[in-house]
Structures are given as structure tokens and as C-alpha cells.
């Protein structure tokens, strides 16, 4: 009897050992080319924003920031994990983009970035982000150089905003064919966004038969635009001036243009860098009747109605600028890719490959967002680009074309 009991005990112990060995979860080994980000059970998935949230262009960035926050609120969780957001300021400058990028990549728990607001910040930041193995999806960078592999494109960079090759062609078409204006000037400030869009307009306007009588630049921070405007007037004067620059300089050009002899009847036009309540206030009555090109935000559908209602309830205002929906779509593209590529353990631990995230984002096809149906190319242009022209009427931006 004693021998039988000992034999049974030995068999039970052996079975327990075998069961323990057989039931042990196989340890995860990251085979991603760049590396993996791991979040333990219940730990938040961490993303960052790098947007202009201070200074004269802050409404541009805050509008996108709110779009990301609303996307997070609508989503709630991803694979059972909450979402945490670290907000950085890109300063709408190269220095700001560099600093924000370096701060973000110093934190290995951050998966990726929605940003930047400004192309000038995006150029240096995309290099920092790329070299560290992260990714970024910009809601409002529009400079052609950022998705040009022969220029400033870096692996891991994408955008939901349009490419300004499209916007430049659209405003040229509007000026030449809709307004019937045959001579024009373009002014930029040396920033990748402003110079890229001014150049795209120049090329398109000339291609359809228009004449560019002046192509020139002001400096960021300039307040006296009269010398440049006087030179523009002396070169033509042009029937149309296009100056796709940011709020402060945009306001000074607008206010001073009508003071320059020869430009009294010239049609003025700016772009999306100067579309916000703050910009309209800065321009004031001098901008009455001028035009603005930018993304067409005449979005429709139940999702956008819910978005706008949430925006008003949460932030106490209507949308501040024009890229809120692009930021919302950028965040949701990221969430969708996490769900596709993450490896989840039984206890809820997530392992997310950094290269896998990049590959998934670039492979985005037919993604239904507020801004349209997004499909990314190999260099990160994902937008369903639609451009409209608005006119400033009694302090309000009123869509007039198409």
C-alpha cells in the first residue's frame, strides 16, 4: 500500500512538472528590423503630437491638437489599452521642430507622432524621427519637398494633408480662368511651405498662359513690407498677388499693399497658413474681399457632424482652423495599424514593431476618414486632395470656389 502511494505521488508530481513546462508561454522575441515597443497589461499606448500651440499661429496647431484628442476620445482604447498623449510645440520653426523631435525620441515608450503643423518644422523633425526609428504623420505639412525622395523626404514620414503641387495648380486655375487675371506676383518668406507653394503657383500660372511679373521674398519677422511691395508694383503692376505665408506677415502685407501706388486695384490672395480667426482679426478690414486657398473642408456625413458637436462641447468654440479633420484621420490611421501589427500576449501585453508600423502606414489603402478616402504612396502622400478658395467677407471666410 505504501509502495502504491509513493508511486502515485511521484506520478502526480511528474504530471505537475510536465504541465508547468508545457503550459509556459513562449517568451516573445522581437524580430522587427528597427525594434519593438512593449506595453504591459493595462499600460497606455503612447503617442505624441508636435504642433504649433503657442504664438501667432497657435490656432493652426490647436485645431489639429483638438482633432487628435477627439479621435482618442472616440476610440477609447486600442486592443484593451488606453491611449496616452504627449503634446509638444513645434514652434512653427526649424528650431522648434528639431527640439520637439529630440524630446520625443528620447522617450522609448512613445510609438509615433502626429505632427508637425508647419513644413518648416517638419523638415528637421522628420530627419530626427526617421533616424530614431519612429514615424510621424502630419496633418498640415503641405510642402512638396517633404515627400520628395530627392529632397527632404525621410523614411517614416507621412501626411494626411495635400501636397502643395495640387494647391498651387488650383489657385493658379482660379486666378487665371475664374477671375480672368493674366499677370501675377508671388511672395514667400523662405520657409519650405511658403516657398514651395509660391513656386507651385508660379509654375502652374505660367503653364496655363499667365505671366509672373515678380517672384520675391520677405523675411519672417518683417513688419515693413512696403519695399518689397513697391518693387512688385514697379515690375508690373500685377493684377494678382499670391502670398502663402503665416499670420503676422500675411496681415502686414495685406494692410500695406493698398498703400503702395499701383497696387490699389490688385487682387490679393493668401493661403491656409493665414486661415484662422486670429488671422482674420489681424488682417481686419484691409482684407475684406481678398481670397484664400486651402483644403476644402466642406466635409459631410454623420461622423463629421458628431466631430463638430464634440469639438464645440469640449473646447467651447467652432473649429479654429482647417486641418482638424486631417489630424483626426492621422490619429485613426495610427490606431488602425496598431490593431493590425501588434502582437498581444494572453495577459494583454502588447509588442508593436516600429518597422511594422511604418510598413502598415505606407500600405494604407482605401482608408475612410473625414477628409475622404486615404491611400498612401511609398513616400507618404496619403491625402484625398481637395482644394477650395474662400473670400474674406465681414470677417468670415466664405467658400466661393469650386
GROMACS .gro file of C-alpha atoms in nm:
model
  402
    1UNK     CA    1   0.000   0.000   0.000
    2UNK     CA    2   0.283   0.232   0.093
    3UNK     CA    3   0.464   0.149  -0.233
    4UNK     CA    4   0.147   0.225  -0.431
    5UNK     CA    5   0.103   0.562  -0.257
    6UNK     CA    6   0.462   0.662  -0.327
    7UNK     CA    7   0.424   0.565  -0.693
    8UNK     CA    8   0.107   0.770  -0.729
    9UNK     CA    9   0.270   1.071  -0.560
   10UNK     CA   10   0.563   1.051  -0.798
   11UNK     CA   11   0.330   1.036  -1.098
   12UNK     CA   12   0.133   1.338  -0.975
   13UNK     CA   13   0.449   1.542  -0.921
   14UNK     CA   14   0.579   1.443  -1.264
   15UNK     CA   15   0.249   1.541  -1.424
   16UNK     CA   16   0.258   1.877  -1.247
   17UNK     CA   17   0.611   1.941  -1.372
   18UNK     CA   18   0.519   1.843  -1.727
   19UNK     CA   19   0.205   2.055  -1.710
   20UNK     CA   20   0.400   2.355  -1.586
   21UNK     CA   21   0.657   2.314  -1.858
   22UNK     CA   22   0.403   2.256  -2.131
   23UNK     CA   23   0.182   2.548  -2.024
   24UNK     CA   24   0.455   2.808  -2.004
   25UNK     CA   25   0.402   3.091  -2.253
   26UNK     CA   26   0.676   3.115  -2.511
   27UNK     CA   27   0.882   3.426  -2.445
   28UNK     CA   28   0.831   3.698  -2.708
   29UNK     CA   29   1.134   3.772  -2.922
   30UNK     CA   30   1.126   4.095  -3.121
   31UNK     CA   31   1.232   4.032  -3.479
   32UNK     CA   32   1.136   4.376  -3.611
   33UNK     CA   33   1.417   4.539  -3.812
   34UNK     CA   34   1.406   4.858  -3.605
   35UNK     CA   35   1.280   4.728  -3.273
   36UNK     CA   36   0.963   4.691  -3.071
   37UNK     CA   37   0.771   4.899  -2.822
   38UNK     CA   38   0.620   4.692  -2.541
   39UNK     CA   39   0.327   4.795  -2.324
   40UNK     CA   40   0.245   4.583  -2.021
   41UNK     CA   41  -0.108   4.479  -1.922
   42UNK     CA   42  -0.324   4.790  -1.895
   43UNK     CA   43  -0.040   5.029  -1.980
   44UNK     CA   44  -0.134   5.310  -2.219
   45UNK     CA   45  -0.020   5.317  -2.579
   46UNK     CA   46   0.175   5.641  -2.604
   47UNK     CA   47   0.174   5.878  -2.899
   48UNK     CA   48   0.296   6.235  -2.924
   49UNK     CA   49   0.187   6.545  -3.106
   50UNK     CA   50   0.426   6.811  -3.233
   51UNK     CA   51   0.212   7.107  -3.336
   52UNK     CA   52   0.232   7.485  -3.314
   53UNK     CA   53   0.039   7.552  -2.992
   54UNK     CA   54   0.182   7.890  -2.896
   55UNK     CA   55   0.240   8.223  -3.070
   56UNK     CA   56   0.053   8.393  -3.354
   57UNK     CA   57  -0.007   8.067  -3.544
   58UNK     CA   58  -0.128   7.868  -3.242
   59UNK     CA   59  -0.483   7.830  -3.372
   60UNK     CA   60  -0.344   7.626  -3.662
   61UNK     CA   61  -0.184   7.379  -3.421
   62UNK     CA   62  -0.450   7.378  -3.152
   63UNK     CA   63  -0.710   7.296  -3.416
   64UNK     CA   64  -0.510   6.984  -3.506
   65UNK     CA   65  -0.440   6.903  -3.140
   66UNK     CA   66  -0.812   6.900  -3.073
   67UNK     CA   67  -0.863   6.673  -3.373
   68UNK     CA   68  -0.622   6.417  -3.225
   69UNK     CA   69  -0.783   6.440  -2.882
   70UNK     CA   70  -1.129   6.385  -3.028
   71UNK     CA   71  -1.001   6.081  -3.219
   72UNK     CA   72  -0.864   5.942  -2.893
   73UNK     CA   73  -1.194   6.004  -2.719
   74UNK     CA   74  -1.396   5.838  -2.993
   75UNK     CA   75  -1.163   5.536  -2.998
   76UNK     CA   76  -1.137   5.494  -2.622
   77UNK     CA   77  -0.897   5.201  -2.621
   78UNK     CA   78  -0.684   5.007  -2.867
   79UNK     CA   79  -0.667   4.632  -2.802
   80UNK     CA   80  -0.776   4.691  -2.445
   81UNK     CA   81  -0.513   4.957  -2.377
   82UNK     CA   82  -0.588   5.325  -2.310
   83UNK     CA   83  -0.417   5.590  -2.522
   84UNK     CA   84  -0.185   5.850  -2.372
   85UNK     CA   85  -0.081   6.171  -2.546
   86UNK     CA   86   0.234   6.380  -2.500
   87UNK     CA   87   0.195   6.725  -2.656
   88UNK     CA   88   0.499   6.915  -2.784
   89UNK     CA   89   0.517   7.257  -2.952
   90UNK     CA   90   0.681   7.266  -3.296
   91UNK     CA   91   0.704   7.647  -3.277
   92UNK     CA   92   0.630   7.663  -3.650
   93UNK     CA   93   1.007   7.683  -3.695
   94UNK     CA   94   1.305   7.466  -3.779
   95UNK     CA   95   1.442   7.512  -3.428
   96UNK     CA   96   1.110   7.416  -3.272
   97UNK     CA   97   1.076   7.107  -3.488
   98UNK     CA   98   1.429   6.994  -3.406
   99UNK     CA   99   1.377   7.041  -3.032
  100UNK     CA  100   1.038   6.869  -3.028
  101UNK     CA  101   1.173   6.576  -3.227
  102UNK     CA  102   1.471   6.527  -2.998
  103UNK     CA  103   1.250   6.534  -2.690
  104UNK     CA  104   1.011   6.278  -2.837
  105UNK     CA  105   1.277   6.027  -2.944
  106UNK     CA  106   1.440   6.046  -2.601
  107UNK     CA  107   1.136   5.855  -2.471
  108UNK     CA  108   1.137   5.493  -2.595
  109UNK     CA  109   0.777   5.440  -2.481
  110UNK     CA  110   0.640   5.679  -2.746
  111UNK     CA  111   0.523   5.488  -3.051
  112UNK     CA  112   0.488   5.769  -3.305
  113UNK     CA  113   0.386   6.125  -3.375
  114UNK     CA  114   0.102   6.329  -3.520
  115UNK     CA  115   0.277   6.640  -3.648
  116UNK     CA  116   0.419   6.876  -3.736
  117UNK     CA  117   0.192   7.170  -3.811
  118UNK     CA  118   0.443   7.362  -4.021
  119UNK     CA  119   0.658   7.228  -4.302
  120UNK     CA  120   0.949   7.438  -4.177
  121UNK     CA  121   0.938   7.239  -3.854
  122UNK     CA  122   0.869   6.916  -4.036
  123UNK     CA  123   1.189   6.914  -4.241
  124UNK     CA  124   1.434   6.886  -3.946
  125UNK     CA  125   1.197   6.688  -3.727
  126UNK     CA  126   1.134   6.422  -3.990
  127UNK     CA  127   1.510   6.355  -4.002
  128UNK     CA  128   1.530   6.319  -3.623
  129UNK     CA  129   1.224   6.096  -3.610
  130UNK     CA  130   1.340   5.881  -3.901
  131UNK     CA  131   1.691   5.822  -3.770
  132UNK     CA  132   1.549   5.715  -3.432
  133UNK     CA  133   1.318   5.460  -3.595
  134UNK     CA  134   0.991   5.636  -3.514
  135UNK     CA  135   0.722   5.756  -3.756
  136UNK     CA  136   0.526   6.079  -3.795
  137UNK     CA  137   0.200   6.158  -3.975
  138UNK     CA  138   0.149   6.528  -4.038
  139UNK     CA  139  -0.199   6.675  -4.063
  140UNK     CA  140  -0.089   7.003  -4.222
  141UNK     CA  141   0.260   6.987  -4.377
  142UNK     CA  142   0.199   7.063  -4.743
  143UNK     CA  143   0.543   7.148  -4.884
  144UNK     CA  144   0.629   6.929  -5.184
  145UNK     CA  145   0.984   6.874  -5.055
  146UNK     CA  146   0.870   6.659  -4.762
  147UNK     CA  147   0.753   6.372  -4.981
  148UNK     CA  148   1.019   6.418  -5.249
  149UNK     CA  149   1.283   6.142  -5.219
  150UNK     CA  150   1.534   6.366  -5.393
  151UNK     CA  151   1.480   6.641  -5.138
  152UNK     CA  152   1.365   6.631  -4.774
  153UNK     CA  153   1.174   6.301  -4.752
  154UNK     CA  154   1.280   6.063  -4.475
  155UNK     CA  155   1.159   5.706  -4.411
  156UNK     CA  156   0.880   5.709  -4.154
  157UNK     CA  157   0.732   6.037  -4.274
  158UNK     CA  158   0.371   6.056  -4.397
  159UNK     CA  159   0.096   6.317  -4.416
  160UNK     CA  160  -0.280   6.336  -4.448
  161UNK     CA  161  -0.259   6.694  -4.580
  162UNK     CA  162  -0.249   6.764  -4.952
  163UNK     CA  163   0.071   6.822  -5.149
  164UNK     CA  164   0.100   7.189  -5.245
  165UNK     CA  165   0.161   7.093  -5.606
  166UNK     CA  166  -0.217   7.044  -5.604
  167UNK     CA  167  -0.291   7.369  -5.422
  168UNK     CA  168  -0.058   7.573  -5.643
  169UNK     CA  169  -0.233   7.446  -5.954
  170UNK     CA  170  -0.576   7.513  -5.804
  171UNK     CA  171  -0.515   7.877  -5.710
  172UNK     CA  172  -0.349   7.940  -6.048
  173UNK     CA  173  -0.657   7.799  -6.220
  174UNK     CA  174  -0.883   8.017  -6.005
  175UNK     CA  175  -0.688   8.337  -6.074
  176UNK     CA  176  -0.644   8.279  -6.448
  177UNK     CA  177  -0.966   8.106  -6.551
  178UNK     CA  178  -1.221   8.217  -6.291
  179UNK     CA  179  -1.109   8.572  -6.218
  180UNK     CA  180  -0.966   8.621  -6.566
  181UNK     CA  181  -0.639   8.770  -6.439
  182UNK     CA  182  -0.336   8.726  -6.664
  183UNK     CA  183  -0.048   8.880  -6.464
  184UNK     CA  184   0.057   8.787  -6.113
  185UNK     CA  185   0.327   8.809  -5.848
  186UNK     CA  186   0.416   8.562  -5.575
  187UNK     CA  187   0.573   8.637  -5.237
  188UNK     CA  188   0.717   8.386  -4.986
  189UNK     CA  189   0.930   8.406  -4.671
  190UNK     CA  190   1.187   8.134  -4.739
  191UNK     CA  191   1.003   7.871  -4.535
  192UNK     CA  192   0.964   7.532  -4.709
  193UNK     CA  193   0.586   7.571  -4.700
  194UNK     CA  194   0.567   7.927  -4.826
  195UNK     CA  195   0.837   7.893  -5.090
  196UNK     CA  196   0.707   7.556  -5.206
  197UNK     CA  197   0.353   7.683  -5.253
  198UNK     CA  198   0.458   8.013  -5.412
  199UNK     CA  199   0.675   7.819  -5.656
  200UNK     CA  200   0.396   7.571  -5.734
  201UNK     CA  201   0.163   7.863  -5.808
  202UNK     CA  202   0.424   8.031  -6.027
  203UNK     CA  203   0.485   7.717  -6.232
  204UNK     CA  204   0.116   7.641  -6.278
  205UNK     CA  205   0.022   8.000  -6.362
  206UNK     CA  206   0.286   8.016  -6.632
  207UNK     CA  207   0.189   7.674  -6.768
  208UNK     CA  208  -0.169   7.787  -6.834
  209UNK     CA  209  -0.060   8.107  -7.005
  210UNK     CA  210  -0.025   8.360  -6.724
  211UNK     CA  211   0.270   8.592  -6.671
  212UNK     CA  212   0.459   8.614  -6.342
  213UNK     CA  213   0.594   8.968  -6.323
  214UNK     CA  214   0.760   8.927  -5.982
  215UNK     CA  215   0.867   8.637  -5.762
  216UNK     CA  216   1.020   8.760  -5.439
  217UNK     CA  217   1.052   8.712  -5.065
  218UNK     CA  218   1.012   8.886  -4.732
  219UNK     CA  219   1.179   8.779  -4.408
  220UNK     CA  220   0.999   8.619  -4.118
  221UNK     CA  221   0.951   8.887  -3.857
  222UNK     CA  222   0.944   9.175  -4.106
  223UNK     CA  223   0.683   9.440  -4.030
  224UNK     CA  224   0.751   9.688  -4.309
  225UNK     CA  225   0.653   9.519  -4.634
  226UNK     CA  226   0.647   9.840  -4.841
  227UNK     CA  227   0.992   9.800  -5.003
  228UNK     CA  228   0.901   9.456  -5.139
  229UNK     CA  229   0.553   9.568  -5.241
  230UNK     CA  230   0.693   9.876  -5.413
  231UNK     CA  231   0.929   9.655  -5.613
  232UNK     CA  232   0.638   9.428  -5.706
  233UNK     CA  233   0.435   9.727  -5.824
  234UNK     CA  234   0.728   9.854  -6.030
  235UNK     CA  235   0.757   9.517  -6.204
  236UNK     CA  236   0.401   9.519  -6.332
  237UNK     CA  237   0.199   9.609  -6.158
  238UNK     CA  238   0.039   9.264  -6.134
  239UNK     CA  239  -0.334   9.205  -6.139
  240UNK     CA  240  -0.298   8.938  -5.869
  241UNK     CA  241  -0.058   8.886  -5.577
  242UNK     CA  242  -0.035   8.547  -5.406
  243UNK     CA  243   0.145   8.536  -5.072
  244UNK     CA  244   0.103   8.197  -4.899
  245UNK     CA  245   0.265   8.293  -4.567
  246UNK     CA  246   0.171   8.288  -4.199
  247UNK     CA  247  -0.047   8.513  -3.987
  248UNK     CA  248   0.178   8.802  -3.883
  249UNK     CA  249   0.348   8.867  -4.217
  250UNK     CA  250   0.023   8.796  -4.402
  251UNK     CA  251  -0.150   9.072  -4.206
  252UNK     CA  252   0.128   9.325  -4.270
  253UNK     CA  253   0.130   9.260  -4.646
  254UNK     CA  254  -0.248   9.284  -4.664
  255UNK     CA  255  -0.267   9.611  -4.473
  256UNK     CA  256   0.022   9.777  -4.656
  257UNK     CA  257  -0.047   9.664  -5.014
  258UNK     CA  258  -0.324   9.916  -5.074
  259UNK     CA  259  -0.092  10.196  -4.959
  260UNK     CA  260   0.152  10.127  -5.244
  261UNK     CA  261   0.100  10.317  -5.568
  262UNK     CA  262  -0.002  10.085  -5.848
  263UNK     CA  263  -0.147   9.814  -5.625
  264UNK     CA  264  -0.474   9.986  -5.537
  265UNK     CA  265  -0.674   9.755  -5.764
  266UNK     CA  266  -0.459   9.444  -5.737
  267UNK     CA  267  -0.643   9.132  -5.618
  268UNK     CA  268  -0.483   8.983  -5.306
  269UNK     CA  269  -0.473   8.617  -5.208
  270UNK     CA  270  -0.315   8.417  -4.927
  271UNK     CA  271  -0.337   8.052  -4.826
  272UNK     CA  272  -0.414   7.811  -4.540
  273UNK     CA  273  -0.131   7.944  -4.323
  274UNK     CA  274  -0.342   8.257  -4.287
  275UNK     CA  275  -0.684   8.096  -4.232
  276UNK     CA  276  -0.794   8.122  -3.869
  277UNK     CA  277  -0.999   8.351  -3.652
  278UNK     CA  278  -0.675   8.504  -3.524
  279UNK     CA  279  -0.559   8.572  -3.880
  280UNK     CA  280  -0.891   8.731  -3.976
  281UNK     CA  281  -0.867   8.956  -3.670
  282UNK     CA  282  -0.506   9.051  -3.750
  283UNK     CA  283  -0.591   9.136  -4.111
  284UNK     CA  284  -0.900   9.334  -4.019
  285UNK     CA  285  -1.094   9.542  -4.270
  286UNK     CA  286  -0.794   9.562  -4.506
  287UNK     CA  287  -0.860   9.201  -4.603
  288UNK     CA  288  -1.224   9.248  -4.700
  289UNK     CA  289  -1.277   9.071  -5.031
  290UNK     CA  290  -0.935   8.905  -5.055
  291UNK     CA  291  -0.903   8.534  -5.132
  292UNK     CA  292  -0.754   8.233  -4.954
  293UNK     CA  293  -0.669   7.891  -5.093
  294UNK     CA  294  -0.666   7.585  -4.871
  295UNK     CA  295  -0.807   7.239  -4.812
  296UNK     CA  296  -1.175   7.208  -4.890
  297UNK     CA  297  -1.335   7.150  -4.551
  298UNK     CA  298  -1.693   7.119  -4.673
  299UNK     CA  299  -1.699   6.773  -4.516
  300UNK     CA  300  -2.026   6.584  -4.488
  301UNK     CA  301  -2.157   6.280  -4.307
  302UNK     CA  302  -2.263   6.176  -3.959
  303UNK     CA  303  -1.905   6.130  -3.836
  304UNK     CA  304  -1.813   6.492  -3.910
  305UNK     CA  305  -2.133   6.619  -3.754
  306UNK     CA  306  -2.050   6.422  -3.439
  307UNK     CA  307  -1.693   6.555  -3.457
  308UNK     CA  308  -1.805   6.920  -3.477
  309UNK     CA  309  -2.054   6.876  -3.195
  310UNK     CA  310  -1.787   6.720  -2.973
  311UNK     CA  311  -1.540   6.996  -3.066
  312UNK     CA  312  -1.785   7.267  -2.961
  313UNK     CA  313  -1.879   7.089  -2.638
  314UNK     CA  314  -1.521   7.009  -2.539
  315UNK     CA  315  -1.344   7.331  -2.638
  316UNK     CA  316  -1.623   7.589  -2.634
  317UNK     CA  317  -1.568   7.707  -2.990
  318UNK     CA  318  -1.622   7.616  -3.351
  319UNK     CA  319  -1.323   7.473  -3.536
  320UNK     CA  320  -1.029   7.713  -3.518
  321UNK     CA  321  -0.858   7.642  -3.849
  322UNK     CA  322  -0.866   7.397  -4.141
  323UNK     CA  323  -0.668   7.083  -4.052
  324UNK     CA  324  -0.864   6.939  -3.757
  325UNK     CA  325  -1.014   6.658  -3.967
  326UNK     CA  326  -0.674   6.576  -4.118
  327UNK     CA  327  -0.538   6.532  -3.763
  328UNK     CA  328  -0.836   6.316  -3.668
  329UNK     CA  329  -0.772   6.094  -3.970
  330UNK     CA  330  -0.398   6.076  -3.896
  331UNK     CA  331  -0.463   5.951  -3.543
  332UNK     CA  332  -0.711   5.691  -3.664
  333UNK     CA  333  -0.467   5.564  -3.927
  334UNK     CA  334  -0.220   5.504  -3.645
  335UNK     CA  335  -0.477   5.325  -3.427
  336UNK     CA  336  -0.578   5.103  -3.721
  337UNK     CA  337  -0.217   4.999  -3.779
  338UNK     CA  338  -0.160   4.919  -3.412
  339UNK     CA  339  -0.456   4.682  -3.432
  340UNK     CA  340  -0.307   4.518  -3.742
  341UNK     CA  341   0.056   4.472  -3.638
  342UNK     CA  342   0.060   4.440  -3.257
  343UNK     CA  343   0.141   4.102  -3.101
  344UNK     CA  344  -0.074   4.055  -2.792
  345UNK     CA  345   0.002   3.810  -2.514
  346UNK     CA  346  -0.261   3.633  -2.305
  347UNK     CA  347  -0.217   3.880  -2.020
  348UNK     CA  348  -0.276   4.174  -2.255
  349UNK     CA  349   0.088   4.276  -2.304
  350UNK     CA  350   0.139   4.439  -2.644
  351UNK     CA  351   0.450   4.426  -2.860
  352UNK     CA  352   0.449   4.668  -3.154
  353UNK     CA  353   0.721   4.661  -3.417
  354UNK     CA  354   0.845   5.002  -3.528
  355UNK     CA  355   0.921   4.892  -3.885
  356UNK     CA  356   0.592   4.703  -3.893
  357UNK     CA  357   0.410   5.026  -3.807
  358UNK     CA  358   0.589   5.212  -4.084
  359UNK     CA  359   0.511   4.938  -4.335
  360UNK     CA  360   0.147   4.931  -4.233
  361UNK     CA  361   0.106   5.308  -4.261
  362UNK     CA  362   0.264   5.322  -4.606
  363UNK     CA  363   0.036   5.034  -4.712
  364UNK     CA  364  -0.277   5.227  -4.612
  365UNK     CA  365  -0.530   5.190  -4.891
  366UNK     CA  366  -0.895   5.290  -4.910
  367UNK     CA  367  -0.899   5.421  -4.552
  368UNK     CA  368  -1.226   5.604  -4.496
  369UNK     CA  369  -1.172   5.923  -4.300
  370UNK     CA  370  -1.350   6.252  -4.255
  371UNK     CA  371  -1.131   6.409  -4.524
  372UNK     CA  372  -1.207   6.140  -4.780
  373UNK     CA  373  -1.065   5.805  -4.883
  374UNK     CA  374  -0.695   5.792  -4.797
  375UNK     CA  375  -0.439   5.584  -4.983
  376UNK     CA  376  -0.069   5.635  -4.911
  377UNK     CA  377   0.207   5.618  -5.168
  378UNK     CA  378   0.560   5.497  -5.096
  379UNK     CA  379   0.672   5.844  -4.989
  380UNK     CA  380   0.385   5.921  -4.755
  381UNK     CA  381   0.139   6.129  -4.956
  382UNK     CA  382  -0.191   5.991  -4.827
  383UNK     CA  383  -0.443   6.269  -4.885
  384UNK     CA  384  -0.757   6.267  -5.090
  385UNK     CA  385  -0.671   6.622  -5.202
  386UNK     CA  386  -0.949   6.871  -5.247
  387UNK     CA  387  -0.872   7.244  -5.264
  388UNK     CA  388  -1.116   7.531  -5.231
  389UNK     CA  389  -1.093   7.910  -5.237
  390UNK     CA  390  -1.257   8.127  -4.973
  391UNK     CA  391  -1.314   8.501  -4.960
  392UNK     CA  392  -1.299   8.717  -4.650
  393UNK     CA  393  -1.644   8.873  -4.611
  394UNK     CA  394  -1.726   9.073  -4.297
  395UNK     CA  395  -1.451   8.894  -4.108
  396UNK     CA  396  -1.566   8.545  -4.213
  397UNK     CA  397  -1.406   8.302  -4.456
  398UNK     CA  398  -1.675   8.224  -4.713
  399UNK     CA  399  -1.615   7.943  -4.962
  400UNK     CA  400  -1.654   8.075  -5.317
  401UNK     CA  401  -1.488   7.810  -5.538
  402UNK     CA  402  -1.535   7.549  -5.664
   0.00000   0.00000   0.00000
